[in-house]
PDB file of C-alpha atoms and ligand atoms in Angstrom:
ATOM      1  CA  MET Y   1      -0.074   8.517 -22.155  1.00 61.00           C
ATOM      2  CA  ASN Y   2      -2.035   5.276 -22.471  1.00 67.00           C
ATOM      3  CA  GLY Y   3      -5.730   5.240 -23.582  1.00 87.00           C
ATOM      4  CA  GLN Y   4      -8.488   5.638 -21.058  1.00 97.00           C
ATOM      5  CA  VAL Y   5     -10.296   2.635 -19.575  1.00 98.00           C
ATOM      6  CA  THR Y   6     -13.505   2.793 -17.553  1.00 98.00           C
ATOM      7  CA  ALA Y   7     -15.865   0.862 -15.279  1.00 98.00           C
ATOM      8  CA  PRO Y   8     -19.556   1.524 -14.528  1.00 98.00           C
ATOM      9  CA  GLY Y   9     -21.377   2.166 -11.277  1.00 97.00           C
ATOM     10  CA  LYS Y  10     -24.049  -0.204  -9.989  1.00 97.00           C
ATOM     11  CA  ILE Y  11     -27.435  -0.300  -8.275  1.00 96.00           C
ATOM     12  CA  ILE Y  12     -28.716  -3.159  -6.126  1.00 98.00           C
ATOM     13  CA  LEU Y  13     -32.403  -3.721  -6.901  1.00 98.00           C
ATOM     14  CA  PHE Y  14     -33.049  -6.453  -4.342  1.00 98.00           C
ATOM     15  CA  GLY Y  15     -31.242  -8.274  -1.550  1.00 98.00           C
ATOM     16  CA  GLU Y  16     -28.465  -6.013  -0.232  1.00 98.00           C
ATOM     17  CA  HIS Y  17     -27.184  -6.992   3.242  1.00 98.00           C
ATOM     18  CA  ALA Y  18     -29.048 -10.341   3.110  1.00 98.00           C
ATOM     19  CA  VAL Y  19     -26.569 -11.247   0.337  1.00 98.00           C
ATOM     20  CA  VAL Y  20     -23.745 -11.118   2.915  1.00 97.00           C
ATOM     21  CA  TYR Y  21     -25.593 -13.980   4.718  1.00 97.00           C
ATOM     22  CA  GLY Y  22     -25.823 -16.233   1.648  1.00 97.00           C
ATOM     23  CA  LYS Y  23     -29.154 -14.951   0.283  1.00 98.00           C
ATOM     24  CA  PRO Y  24     -29.596 -14.018  -3.415  1.00 98.00           C
ATOM     25  CA  ALA Y  25     -29.477 -10.423  -4.658  1.00 98.00           C
ATOM     26  CA  ILE Y  26     -30.086  -8.656  -7.965  1.00 98.00           C
ATOM     27  CA  ALA Y  27     -27.917  -5.838  -9.255  1.00 98.00           C
ATOM     28  CA  ILE Y  28     -27.658  -3.850 -12.481  1.00 96.00           C
ATOM     29  CA  PRO Y  29     -24.816  -1.753 -13.890  1.00 95.00           C
ATOM     30  CA  VAL Y  30     -25.274   2.004 -14.306  1.00 95.00           C
ATOM     31  CA  SER Y  31     -23.389   2.453 -17.538  1.00 93.00           C
ATOM     32  CA  GLY Y  32     -23.835   6.238 -17.738  1.00 93.00           C
ATOM     33  CA  MET Y  33     -21.894   6.885 -14.513  1.00 94.00           C
ATOM     34  CA  ARG Y  34     -18.330   5.612 -14.630  1.00 97.00           C
ATOM     35  CA  ALA Y  35     -14.881   5.617 -13.065  1.00 98.00           C
ATOM     36  CA  SER Y  36     -12.035   6.281 -15.534  1.00 98.00           C
ATOM     37  CA  ALA Y  37      -8.298   5.535 -15.420  1.00 98.00           C
ATOM     38  CA  TRP Y  38      -5.461   6.385 -17.792  1.00 98.00           C
ATOM     39  CA  SER Y  39      -1.751   5.822 -17.383  1.00 97.00           C
ATOM     40  CA  GLU Y  40       1.458   7.685 -18.189  1.00 97.00           C
ATOM     41  CA  SER Y  41       5.086   6.684 -17.744  1.00 95.00           C
ATOM     42  CA  SER Y  42       6.926   7.739 -14.601  1.00 95.00           C
ATOM     43  CA  LYS Y  43      10.507   7.572 -13.339  1.00 93.00           C
ATOM     44  CA  GLU Y  44       9.947   5.971  -9.981  1.00 91.00           C
ATOM     45  CA  GLY Y  45       7.787   2.877  -9.879  1.00 97.00           C
ATOM     46  CA  LEU Y  46       4.027   2.620  -9.739  1.00 98.00           C
ATOM     47  CA  THR Y  47       1.772   5.369  -8.352  1.00 98.00           C
ATOM     48  CA  ILE Y  48      -2.016   5.459  -8.365  1.00 98.00           C
ATOM     49  CA  ASN Y  49      -3.072   9.087  -8.479  1.00 97.00           C
ATOM     50  CA  ALA Y  50      -6.648   9.388  -7.177  1.00 97.00           C
ATOM     51  CA  LEU Y  51      -7.430  12.845  -8.547  1.00 97.00           C
ATOM     52  CA  ASP Y  52     -10.866  13.333  -6.927  1.00 94.00           C
ATOM     53  CA  ILE Y  53      -9.564  12.828  -3.392  1.00 93.00           C
ATOM     54  CA  GLY Y  54      -6.115  14.346  -4.005  1.00 95.00           C
ATOM     55  CA  GLN Y  55      -4.285  11.244  -2.785  1.00 96.00           C
ATOM     56  CA  LYS Y  56      -1.411   9.254  -4.276  1.00 97.00           C
ATOM     57  CA  PHE Y  57      -0.792   5.594  -3.475  1.00 97.00           C
ATOM     58  CA  LYS Y  58       2.525   3.774  -4.031  1.00 97.00           C
ATOM     59  CA  LEU Y  59       2.726   0.065  -4.815  1.00 96.00           C
ATOM     60  CA  LYS Y  60       4.279  -0.797  -1.441  1.00 94.00           C
ATOM     61  CA  ASP Y  61       1.566   0.871   0.644  1.00 92.00           C
ATOM     62  CA  SER Y  62      -0.560  -1.892   2.100  1.00 82.00           C
ATOM     63  CA  ASN Y  63      -3.516  -0.177   3.729  1.00 87.00           C
ATOM     64  CA  ASN Y  64      -5.479   0.849   0.653  1.00 92.00           C
ATOM     65  CA  GLN Y  65      -7.411  -1.032  -1.999  1.00 94.00           C
ATOM     66  CA  PHE Y  66      -5.491   0.330  -5.008  1.00 96.00           C
ATOM     67  CA  SER Y  67      -2.009  -0.749  -3.850  1.00 96.00           C
ATOM     68  CA  VAL Y  68      -3.333  -4.159  -2.779  1.00 95.00           C
ATOM     69  CA  LEU Y  69      -5.019  -4.527  -6.156  1.00 96.00           C
ATOM     70  CA  ALA Y  70      -1.873  -3.537  -8.100  1.00 97.00           C
ATOM     71  CA  GLN Y  71       0.214  -5.999  -6.021  1.00 96.00           C
ATOM     72  CA  SER Y  72      -2.271  -8.806  -6.843  1.00 96.00           C
ATOM     73  CA  VAL Y  73      -2.314  -7.954 -10.576  1.00 97.00           C
ATOM     74  CA  LEU Y  74       1.519  -8.006 -10.746  1.00 98.00           C
ATOM     75  CA  ALA Y  75       1.694 -11.279  -8.766  1.00 97.00           C
ATOM     76  CA  LYS Y  76      -0.922 -12.928 -10.993  1.00 96.00           C
ATOM     77  CA  THR Y  77       0.711 -11.829 -14.251  1.00 96.00           C
ATOM     78  CA  ASN Y  78       4.356 -12.306 -13.125  1.00 97.00           C
ATOM     79  CA  PHE Y  79       5.443  -8.762 -13.911  1.00 98.00           C
ATOM     80  CA  ASN Y  80       7.834  -6.539 -11.928  1.00 97.00           C
ATOM     81  CA  GLU Y  81       6.772  -3.090 -10.742  1.00 98.00           C
ATOM     82  CA  PRO Y  82       6.448  -0.843 -13.828  1.00 98.00           C
ATOM     83  CA  ASN Y  83       7.431   2.842 -13.937  1.00 98.00           C
ATOM     84  CA  LEU Y  84       3.897   4.084 -14.308  1.00 97.00           C
ATOM     85  CA  THR Y  85       1.409   6.600 -12.945  1.00 98.00           C
ATOM     86  CA  ILE Y  86      -2.242   5.550 -13.162  1.00 98.00           C
ATOM     87  CA  ASN Y  87      -4.549   8.562 -12.966  1.00 98.00           C
ATOM     88  CA  LEU Y  88      -7.993   7.897 -11.625  1.00 98.00           C
ATOM     89  CA  SER Y  89     -11.172   9.940 -11.694  1.00 97.00           C
ATOM     90  CA  SER Y  90     -14.778   8.986 -11.018  1.00 96.00           C
ATOM     91  CA  LYS Y  91     -18.272  10.366 -11.616  1.00 94.00           C
ATOM     92  CA  LEU Y  92     -19.580   8.113  -8.829  1.00 93.00           C
ATOM     93  CA  PRO Y  93     -20.105   9.797  -5.478  1.00 87.00           C
ATOM     94  CA  GLN Y  94     -18.246   8.005  -2.682  1.00 85.00           C
ATOM     95  CA  GLY Y  95     -20.268   6.310   0.060  1.00 84.00           C
ATOM     96  CA  SER Y  96     -23.427   6.507  -2.034  1.00 85.00           C
ATOM     97  CA  GLY Y  97     -24.270   2.829  -2.582  1.00 87.00           C
ATOM     98  CA  MET Y  98     -23.351   3.023  -6.269  1.00 93.00           C
ATOM     99  CA  GLY Y  99     -20.228   0.891  -6.067  1.00 94.00           C
ATOM    100  CA  SER Y 100     -17.668   3.694  -6.195  1.00 93.00           C
ATOM    101  CA  SER Y 101     -14.910   1.598  -4.564  1.00 93.00           C
ATOM    102  CA  ALA Y 102     -15.379  -1.448  -6.830  1.00 96.00           C
ATOM    103  CA  ALA Y 103     -15.708   0.745  -9.942  1.00 97.00           C
ATOM    104  CA  THR Y 104     -12.519   2.720  -9.227  1.00 97.00           C
ATOM    105  CA  ALA Y 105     -10.605  -0.488  -8.414  1.00 97.00           C
ATOM    106  CA  THR Y 106     -11.882  -2.091 -11.641  1.00 98.00           C
ATOM    107  CA  ALA Y 107     -10.743   0.917 -13.674  1.00 98.00           C
ATOM    108  CA  VAL Y 108      -7.262   0.741 -12.073  1.00 98.00           C
ATOM    109  CA  CYS Y 109      -7.116  -3.010 -12.741  1.00 98.00           C
ATOM    110  CA  ARG Y 110      -7.988  -2.439 -16.408  1.00 98.00           C
ATOM    111  CA  ALA Y 111      -5.434   0.384 -16.786  1.00 98.00           C
ATOM    112  CA  LEU Y 112      -2.615  -1.679 -15.270  1.00 98.00           C
ATOM    113  CA  SER Y 113      -3.390  -4.866 -17.230  1.00 97.00           C
ATOM    114  CA  LYS Y 114      -3.672  -2.812 -20.425  1.00 97.00           C
ATOM    115  CA  HIS Y 115      -0.243  -1.284 -19.806  1.00 97.00           C
ATOM    116  CA  LEU Y 116       1.208  -4.770 -19.181  1.00 97.00           C
ATOM    117  CA  GLY Y 117      -0.425  -6.039 -22.375  1.00 97.00           C
ATOM    118  CA  VAL Y 118      -2.392  -8.701 -20.490  1.00 97.00           C
ATOM    119  CA  ASP Y 119      -5.986  -9.505 -21.382  1.00 96.00           C
ATOM    120  CA  LEU Y 120      -7.866 -10.352 -18.170  1.00 97.00           C
ATOM    121  CA  GLU Y 121     -11.321 -11.994 -18.338  1.00 97.00           C
ATOM    122  CA  ALA Y 122     -14.281 -10.427 -16.469  1.00 96.00           C
ATOM    123  CA  ASN Y 123     -14.176 -13.183 -13.819  1.00 95.00           C
ATOM    124  CA  GLU Y 124     -10.426 -12.600 -13.224  1.00 97.00           C
ATOM    125  CA  ILE Y 125     -10.930  -8.837 -12.838  1.00 98.00           C
ATOM    126  CA  SER Y 126     -13.863  -9.479 -10.518  1.00 97.00           C
ATOM    127  CA  GLU Y 127     -11.771 -11.785  -8.296  1.00 96.00           C
ATOM    128  CA  LEU Y 128      -8.835  -9.355  -8.126  1.00 97.00           C
ATOM    129  CA  VAL Y 129     -11.148  -6.471  -7.209  1.00 97.00           C
ATOM    130  CA  PHE Y 130     -12.956  -8.628  -4.637  1.00 96.00           C
ATOM    131  CA  ASP Y 131      -9.688  -9.059  -2.673  1.00 92.00           C
ATOM    132  CA  ALA Y 132      -9.108  -5.304  -2.766  1.00 92.00           C
ATOM    133  CA  GLU Y 133     -12.720  -4.661  -1.685  1.00 91.00           C
ATOM    134  CA  LYS Y 134     -12.013  -6.467   1.594  1.00 91.00           C
ATOM    135  CA  ILE Y 135      -9.784  -3.524   2.568  1.00 88.00           C
ATOM    136  CA  VAL Y 136     -12.698  -1.118   2.125  1.00 85.00           C
ATOM    137  CA  HIS Y 137     -15.707  -3.204   3.127  1.00 84.00           C
ATOM    138  CA  GLY Y 138     -14.415  -5.828   5.564  1.00 82.00           C
ATOM    139  CA  THR Y 139     -16.664  -8.749   4.606  1.00 87.00           C
ATOM    140  CA  PRO Y 140     -18.041  -7.967   1.136  1.00 93.00           C
ATOM    141  CA  SER Y 141     -20.352 -10.471  -0.536  1.00 95.00           C
ATOM    142  CA  GLY Y 142     -18.724  -9.888  -3.943  1.00 96.00           C
ATOM    143  CA  ILE Y 143     -21.841  -8.545  -5.676  1.00 96.00           C
ATOM    144  CA  ASP Y 144     -20.369  -5.085  -6.433  1.00 96.00           C
ATOM    145  CA  ASN Y 145     -17.193  -6.331  -8.141  1.00 97.00           C
ATOM    146  CA  THR Y 146     -19.247  -8.933 -10.062  1.00 97.00           C
ATOM    147  CA  VAL Y 147     -21.901  -6.645 -11.570  1.00 97.00           C
ATOM    148  CA  ILE Y 148     -19.260  -4.010 -12.357  1.00 97.00           C
ATOM    149  CA  ALA Y 149     -16.747  -6.392 -14.020  1.00 97.00           C
ATOM    150  CA  TYR Y 150     -19.425  -8.143 -16.138  1.00 95.00           C
ATOM    151  CA  GLU Y 151     -21.457  -4.949 -16.771  1.00 95.00           C
ATOM    152  CA  MET Y 152     -24.763  -6.780 -17.076  1.00 93.00           C
ATOM    153  CA  PRO Y 153     -27.732  -7.425 -14.744  1.00 93.00           C
ATOM    154  CA  VAL Y 154     -26.856 -10.266 -12.369  1.00 96.00           C
ATOM    155  CA  TYR Y 155     -28.618 -12.624  -9.985  1.00 97.00           C
ATOM    156  CA  PHE Y 156     -25.940 -13.240  -7.404  1.00 98.00           C
ATOM    157  CA  ILE Y 157     -25.368 -15.655  -4.529  1.00 98.00           C
ATOM    158  CA  LYS Y 158     -22.101 -15.339  -2.580  1.00 96.00           C
ATOM    159  CA  GLY Y 159     -19.513 -17.930  -3.659  1.00 93.00           C
ATOM    160  CA  LYS Y 160     -21.532 -19.083  -6.686  1.00 95.00           C
ATOM    161  CA  LYS Y 161     -21.099 -18.307 -10.374  1.00 93.00           C
ATOM    162  CA  PRO Y 162     -23.246 -15.215 -11.094  1.00 93.00           C
ATOM    163  CA  LYS Y 163     -26.273 -15.757 -13.347  1.00 93.00           C
ATOM    164  CA  THR Y 164     -27.590 -13.286 -15.861  1.00 89.00           C
ATOM    165  CA  PHE Y 165     -31.281 -12.987 -16.760  1.00 90.00           C
ATOM    166  CA  GLU Y 166     -33.467 -11.357 -19.408  1.00 90.00           C
ATOM    167  CA  PRO Y 167     -35.744  -8.480 -18.298  1.00 94.00           C
ATOM    168  CA  GLY Y 168     -39.168  -8.713 -19.993  1.00 95.00           C
ATOM    169  CA  ARG Y 169     -39.270  -4.985 -20.810  1.00 96.00           C
ATOM    170  CA  GLU Y 170     -37.396  -1.747 -20.237  1.00 96.00           C
ATOM    171  CA  PHE Y 171     -37.512  -0.560 -16.615  1.00 97.00           C
ATOM    172  CA  PHE Y 172     -37.098   3.159 -15.868  1.00 98.00           C
ATOM    173  CA  LEU Y 173     -35.251   4.088 -12.691  1.00 98.00           C
ATOM    174  CA  ILE Y 174     -34.505   7.272 -10.787  1.00 98.00           C
ATOM    175  CA  ILE Y 175     -31.607   7.355  -8.372  1.00 97.00           C
ATOM    176  CA  GLY Y 176     -31.885   9.998  -5.640  1.00 97.00           C
ATOM    177  CA  ASP Y 177     -28.901  10.999  -3.525  1.00 96.00           C
ATOM    178  CA  THR Y 178     -29.364  11.994   0.127  1.00 96.00           C
ATOM    179  CA  GLY Y 179     -25.949  13.674  -0.059  1.00 94.00           C
ATOM    180  CA  ILE Y 180     -25.032  11.828   3.123  1.00 95.00           C
ATOM    181  CA  GLU Y 181     -21.823   9.860   2.694  1.00 92.00           C
ATOM    182  CA  ALA Y 182     -22.213   6.488   4.383  1.00 90.00           C
ATOM    183  CA  SER Y 183     -19.704   3.720   5.005  1.00 91.00           C
ATOM    184  CA  THR Y 184     -20.812   0.274   3.819  1.00 91.00           C
ATOM    185  CA  LYS Y 185     -18.275  -1.226   6.219  1.00 90.00           C
ATOM    186  CA  LYS Y 186     -20.124   0.456   9.114  1.00 94.00           C
ATOM    187  CA  THR Y 187     -23.648  -0.545   8.051  1.00 95.00           C
ATOM    188  CA  VAL Y 188     -22.523  -4.130   7.331  1.00 94.00           C
ATOM    189  CA  SER Y 189     -20.963  -4.314  10.799  1.00 95.00           C
ATOM    190  CA  LYS Y 190     -24.103  -2.781  12.387  1.00 96.00           C
ATOM    191  CA  VAL Y 191     -26.206  -5.513  10.757  1.00 97.00           C
ATOM    192  CA  ARG Y 192     -23.756  -8.151  12.017  1.00 97.00           C
ATOM    193  CA  LYS Y 193     -24.065  -6.819  15.587  1.00 97.00           C
ATOM    194  CA  ASN Y 194     -27.884  -6.898  15.320  1.00 97.00           C
ATOM    195  CA  TRP Y 195     -27.679 -10.452  13.940  1.00 98.00           C
ATOM    196  CA  GLN Y 196     -25.401 -11.561  16.814  1.00 98.00           C
ATOM    197  CA  LYS Y 197     -27.856 -10.047  19.322  1.00 98.00           C
ATOM    198  CA  GLU Y 198     -31.031 -11.459  17.752  1.00 98.00           C
ATOM    199  CA  PRO Y 199     -30.128 -14.182  15.231  1.00 98.00           C
ATOM    200  CA  GLY Y 200     -33.643 -15.647  14.999  1.00 98.00           C
ATOM    201  CA  LEU Y 201     -35.268 -12.303  14.268  1.00 98.00           C
ATOM    202  CA  MET Y 202     -32.608 -11.241  11.742  1.00 98.00           C
ATOM    203  CA  ASP Y 203     -32.628 -14.627   9.954  1.00 98.00           C
ATOM    204  CA  GLY Y 204     -36.403 -14.195   9.624  1.00 98.00           C
ATOM    205  CA  TYR Y 205     -35.868 -10.798   7.955  1.00 98.00           C
ATOM    206  CA  PHE Y 206     -33.242 -12.288   5.622  1.00 98.00           C
ATOM    207  CA  ASP Y 207     -35.649 -15.112   4.655  1.00 98.00           C
ATOM    208  CA  GLU Y 208     -38.283 -12.483   3.817  1.00 98.00           C
ATOM    209  CA  ILE Y 209     -35.766 -10.541   1.713  1.00 98.00           C
ATOM    210  CA  GLU Y 210     -34.922 -13.772  -0.117  1.00 98.00           C
ATOM    211  CA  ARG Y 211     -38.620 -14.288  -0.964  1.00 98.00           C
ATOM    212  CA  ILE Y 212     -38.820 -10.699  -2.235  1.00 98.00           C
ATOM    213  CA  THR Y 213     -35.678 -11.078  -4.372  1.00 98.00           C
ATOM    214  CA  GLU Y 214     -37.033 -14.267  -5.984  1.00 98.00           C
ATOM    215  CA  ASN Y 215     -40.421 -12.618  -6.647  1.00 98.00           C
ATOM    216  CA  GLY Y 216     -38.668  -9.494  -7.896  1.00 98.00           C
ATOM    217  CA  LYS Y 217     -36.609 -11.548 -10.365  1.00 97.00           C
ATOM    218  CA  LYS Y 218     -39.732 -13.271 -11.718  1.00 97.00           C
ATOM    219  CA  ALA Y 219     -41.514  -9.916 -12.040  1.00 98.00           C
ATOM    220  CA  ILE Y 220     -38.529  -8.419 -13.917  1.00 97.00           C
ATOM    221  CA  GLU Y 221     -38.490 -11.396 -16.299  1.00 96.00           C
ATOM    222  CA  ASN Y 222     -42.262 -11.118 -16.819  1.00 97.00           C
ATOM    223  CA  GLY Y 223     -42.033  -7.367 -17.417  1.00 97.00           C
ATOM    224  CA  ASP Y 224     -44.433  -6.798 -14.505  1.00 98.00           C
ATOM    225  CA  SER Y 225     -43.376  -3.339 -13.341  1.00 98.00           C
ATOM    226  CA  LYS Y 226     -46.202  -3.013 -10.791  1.00 98.00           C
ATOM    227  CA  MET Y 227     -45.007  -6.155  -8.998  1.00 98.00           C
ATOM    228  CA  VAL Y 228     -41.347  -5.045  -9.190  1.00 98.00           C
ATOM    229  CA  GLY Y 229     -42.403  -1.774  -7.504  1.00 98.00           C
ATOM    230  CA  GLU Y 230     -44.323  -3.609  -4.773  1.00 98.00           C
ATOM    231  CA  MET Y 231     -41.323  -5.825  -4.073  1.00 98.00           C
ATOM    232  CA  MET Y 232     -39.063  -2.749  -3.867  1.00 98.00           C
ATOM    233  CA  ASP Y 233     -41.369  -1.203  -1.252  1.00 98.00           C
ATOM    234  CA  GLU Y 234     -41.400  -4.413   0.790  1.00 98.00           C
ATOM    235  CA  ASN Y 235     -37.630  -4.740   0.506  1.00 98.00           C
ATOM    236  CA  HIS Y 236     -37.205  -1.197   1.835  1.00 98.00           C
ATOM    237  CA  ASP Y 237     -39.445  -1.881   4.857  1.00 98.00           C
ATOM    238  CA  LEU Y 238     -37.268  -4.877   5.707  1.00 98.00           C
ATOM    239  CA  LEU Y 239     -34.056  -2.871   5.276  1.00 98.00           C
ATOM    240  CA  ASN Y 240     -35.608  -0.422   7.737  1.00 97.00           C
ATOM    241  CA  SER Y 241     -36.257  -3.305  10.134  1.00 97.00           C
ATOM    242  CA  ILE Y 242     -32.655  -4.512   9.997  1.00 97.00           C
ATOM    243  CA  GLY Y 243     -31.519  -0.980  10.876  1.00 96.00           C
ATOM    244  CA  VAL Y 244     -29.902   0.477   7.737  1.00 97.00           C
ATOM    245  CA  SER Y 245     -32.307   3.165   6.546  1.00 96.00           C
ATOM    246  CA  HIS Y 246     -32.019   6.868   7.343  1.00 97.00           C
ATOM    247  CA  GLU Y 247     -34.656   9.584   7.674  1.00 97.00           C
ATOM    248  CA  GLU Y 248     -33.325  11.364   4.570  1.00 97.00           C
ATOM    249  CA  LEU Y 249     -33.733   8.133   2.578  1.00 97.00           C
ATOM    250  CA  ASP Y 250     -37.307   7.800   3.801  1.00 97.00           C
ATOM    251  CA  LYS Y 251     -37.918  11.450   2.844  1.00 98.00           C
ATOM    252  CA  LEU Y 252     -36.610  10.888  -0.697  1.00 98.00           C
ATOM    253  CA  ILE Y 253     -38.729   7.749  -1.019  1.00 98.00           C
ATOM    254  CA  ASP Y 254     -41.840   9.721  -0.014  1.00 98.00           C
ATOM    255  CA  ILE Y 255     -41.063  12.394  -2.620  1.00 98.00           C
ATOM    256  CA  ALA Y 256     -40.644   9.718  -5.323  1.00 98.00           C
ATOM    257  CA  LYS Y 257     -43.849   7.895  -4.325  1.00 98.00           C
ATOM    258  CA  ASP Y 258     -45.852  11.156  -4.185  1.00 98.00           C
ATOM    259  CA  ALA Y 259     -44.621  11.906  -7.714  1.00 98.00           C
ATOM    260  CA  GLY Y 260     -45.951   8.548  -8.929  1.00 98.00           C
ATOM    261  CA  ALA Y 261     -43.157   5.986  -8.395  1.00 98.00           C
ATOM    262  CA  LEU Y 262     -44.334   2.360  -8.509  1.00 98.00           C
ATOM    263  CA  GLY Y 263     -41.911   1.522  -5.716  1.00 98.00           C
ATOM    264  CA  ALA Y 264     -38.754   2.820  -4.062  1.00 98.00           C
ATOM    265  CA  LYS Y 265     -36.055   1.583  -1.735  1.00 98.00           C
ATOM    266  CA  LEU Y 266     -32.616   2.398  -0.432  1.00 98.00           C
ATOM    267  CA  THR Y 267     -29.871   0.813  -2.504  1.00 97.00           C
ATOM    268  CA  GLY Y 268     -26.499  -0.545  -1.391  1.00 95.00           C
ATOM    269  CA  GLY Y 269     -25.249  -0.215   2.169  1.00 94.00           C
ATOM    270  CA  GLY Y 270     -27.797   2.403   3.323  1.00 95.00           C
ATOM    271  CA  GLY Y 271     -27.322   4.679   6.347  1.00 96.00           C
ATOM    272  CA  GLY Y 272     -27.397   7.554   3.805  1.00 95.00           C
ATOM    273  CA  GLY Y 273     -26.301   7.302   0.183  1.00 95.00           C
ATOM    274  CA  ASN Y 274     -28.866   6.662  -2.519  1.00 96.00           C
ATOM    275  CA  MET Y 275     -32.398   5.440  -3.006  1.00 97.00           C
ATOM    276  CA  VAL Y 276     -33.747   3.974  -6.233  1.00 98.00           C
ATOM    277  CA  ALA Y 277     -37.307   4.454  -7.494  1.00 98.00           C
ATOM    278  CA  LEU Y 278     -39.153   2.753 -10.368  1.00 98.00           C
ATOM    279  CA  ALA Y 279     -41.308   4.596 -12.932  1.00 98.00           C
ATOM    280  CA  GLU Y 280     -43.862   3.075 -15.307  1.00 98.00           C
ATOM    281  CA  THR Y 281     -42.832   5.173 -18.343  1.00 98.00           C
ATOM    282  CA  LYS Y 282     -40.076   7.497 -19.489  1.00 97.00           C
ATOM    283  CA  SER Y 283     -42.285  10.539 -18.929  1.00 98.00           C
ATOM    284  CA  GLU Y 284     -43.166   9.365 -15.384  1.00 98.00           C
ATOM    285  CA  GLN Y 285     -39.437   8.915 -14.826  1.00 98.00           C
ATOM    286  CA  LYS Y 286     -38.844  12.552 -15.810  1.00 98.00           C
ATOM    287  CA  LYS Y 287     -41.620  13.698 -13.467  1.00 98.00           C
ATOM    288  CA  ILE Y 288     -40.131  11.850 -10.497  1.00 98.00           C
ATOM    289  CA  TYR Y 289     -36.622  13.085 -11.358  1.00 98.00           C
ATOM    290  CA  LYS Y 290     -37.976  16.647 -11.410  1.00 98.00           C
ATOM    291  CA  ALA Y 291     -39.730  16.263  -8.043  1.00 98.00           C
ATOM    292  CA  ILE Y 292     -36.502  15.047  -6.430  1.00 98.00           C
ATOM    293  CA  THR Y 293     -34.246  17.707  -7.934  1.00 98.00           C
ATOM    294  CA  GLU Y 294     -36.755  20.477  -7.160  1.00 98.00           C
ATOM    295  CA  ALA Y 295     -36.693  19.341  -3.525  1.00 98.00           C
ATOM    296  CA  GLY Y 296     -32.950  20.099  -3.608  1.00 98.00           C
ATOM    297  CA  TYR Y 297     -31.449  16.622  -4.029  1.00 97.00           C
ATOM    298  CA  ARG Y 298     -29.141  15.297  -6.722  1.00 95.00           C
ATOM    299  CA  ALA Y 299     -30.805  12.699  -8.941  1.00 96.00           C
ATOM    300  CA  TYR Y 300     -29.945  10.541 -11.927  1.00 96.00           C
ATOM    301  CA  GLN Y 301     -32.069   8.699 -14.493  1.00 96.00           C
ATOM    302  CA  THR Y 302     -31.154   5.272 -15.820  1.00 95.00           C
ATOM    303  CA  SER Y 303     -32.858   2.205 -17.262  1.00 95.00           C
ATOM    304  CA  PHE Y 304     -32.272  -1.482 -17.902  1.00 95.00           C
ATOM    305  CA  GLY Y 305     -33.827  -4.172 -20.072  1.00 93.00           C
ATOM    306  CA  GLU Y 306     -34.732  -4.024 -23.744  1.00 75.00           C
ATOM    307  CA  GLU Y 307     -35.424  -0.659 -25.378  1.00 66.00           C
TER     308      GLU Y 307
HETATM  309  C1  LIG P   1     -23.115  -3.053  -0.891  1.00 78.41           C
HETATM  310  O1  LIG P   1     -23.242  -2.531  -2.214  1.00 78.41           O
HETATM  311  C2  LIG P   1     -24.043  -4.223  -0.705  1.00 78.41           C
HETATM  312  C3  LIG P   1     -24.036  -4.878   0.679  1.00 78.41           C
HETATM  313  O2  LIG P   1     -24.914  -6.002   0.584  1.00 78.41           O
HETATM  314  C4  LIG P   1     -22.662  -5.330   1.083  1.00 78.41           C
HETATM  315  C5  LIG P   1     -22.123  -6.483   0.236  1.00 78.41           C
HETATM  316  O3  LIG P   1     -22.871  -7.186  -0.407  1.00 78.41           O
HETATM  317  O4  LIG P   1     -20.883  -6.677   0.279  1.00 78.41           O
HETATM  318  C6  LIG P   1     -24.576  -3.937   1.735  1.00 78.41           C
END
């Protein structure tokens, strides 16, 4: 048995979907919720054993992200197929907007490279996982694999080197789960169809989201939580306009706002999955968390920025 390796989940604070069209987005890692992988020797080649979904993938399978990822790692490092089973388990709900597919792929990448004795840099892991993400998401922007491989807040534009930035204070977040599993591939393709039908209108929405992301970044750097909250609200309205919200997301957002959230929005692909709300203080965060869980939803508290 070979020591456990892990990868965090992620939350997009601003700019999801618009980021697929070349606009900037901001994402943070959720270090308390992780995917884990550990390996043990086997007699018959490489198997990835996804324990949570009860599925096993062999190296030669080509229609899943884990086999494609393992093939790329072996090609890059010039190793033959090892006799190895990589066990995989994740605390991240699938189809929830928290980067479950990129986090599990990153954990598998780390387990395999560790077994091979190869030290891959964050940017190399991110690139390998990006190729595997195409199997799951179709046309991913690359933001999920980036924030997860680097495990730090990023300002991201597709095809460019990700930038990090310094939050001006600690920001307290509550993640609320609709419990509705949603496919990012489907919502991304829905947005593309809407964009093909009405390019002028959709480009206008993406420009607005870009303005919000830039203002949101400045507000994070200035430690201006009220402004960050306002930008989150505006971002959610625009995500509604481009067609990726869901009535359960809107319900959760109302609960969070009624309990005192400074702002709230869906996060990730939408169509279900999670929303993220911002609280002014740790005790406000607890209050909002309580309101969401008492309404019967799963919730999670996290924070970013200096403590
Ligand atoms: C998914 O976490 C974020 C989207 O913008 C898709 C992507 O960037 O690949 C919806």
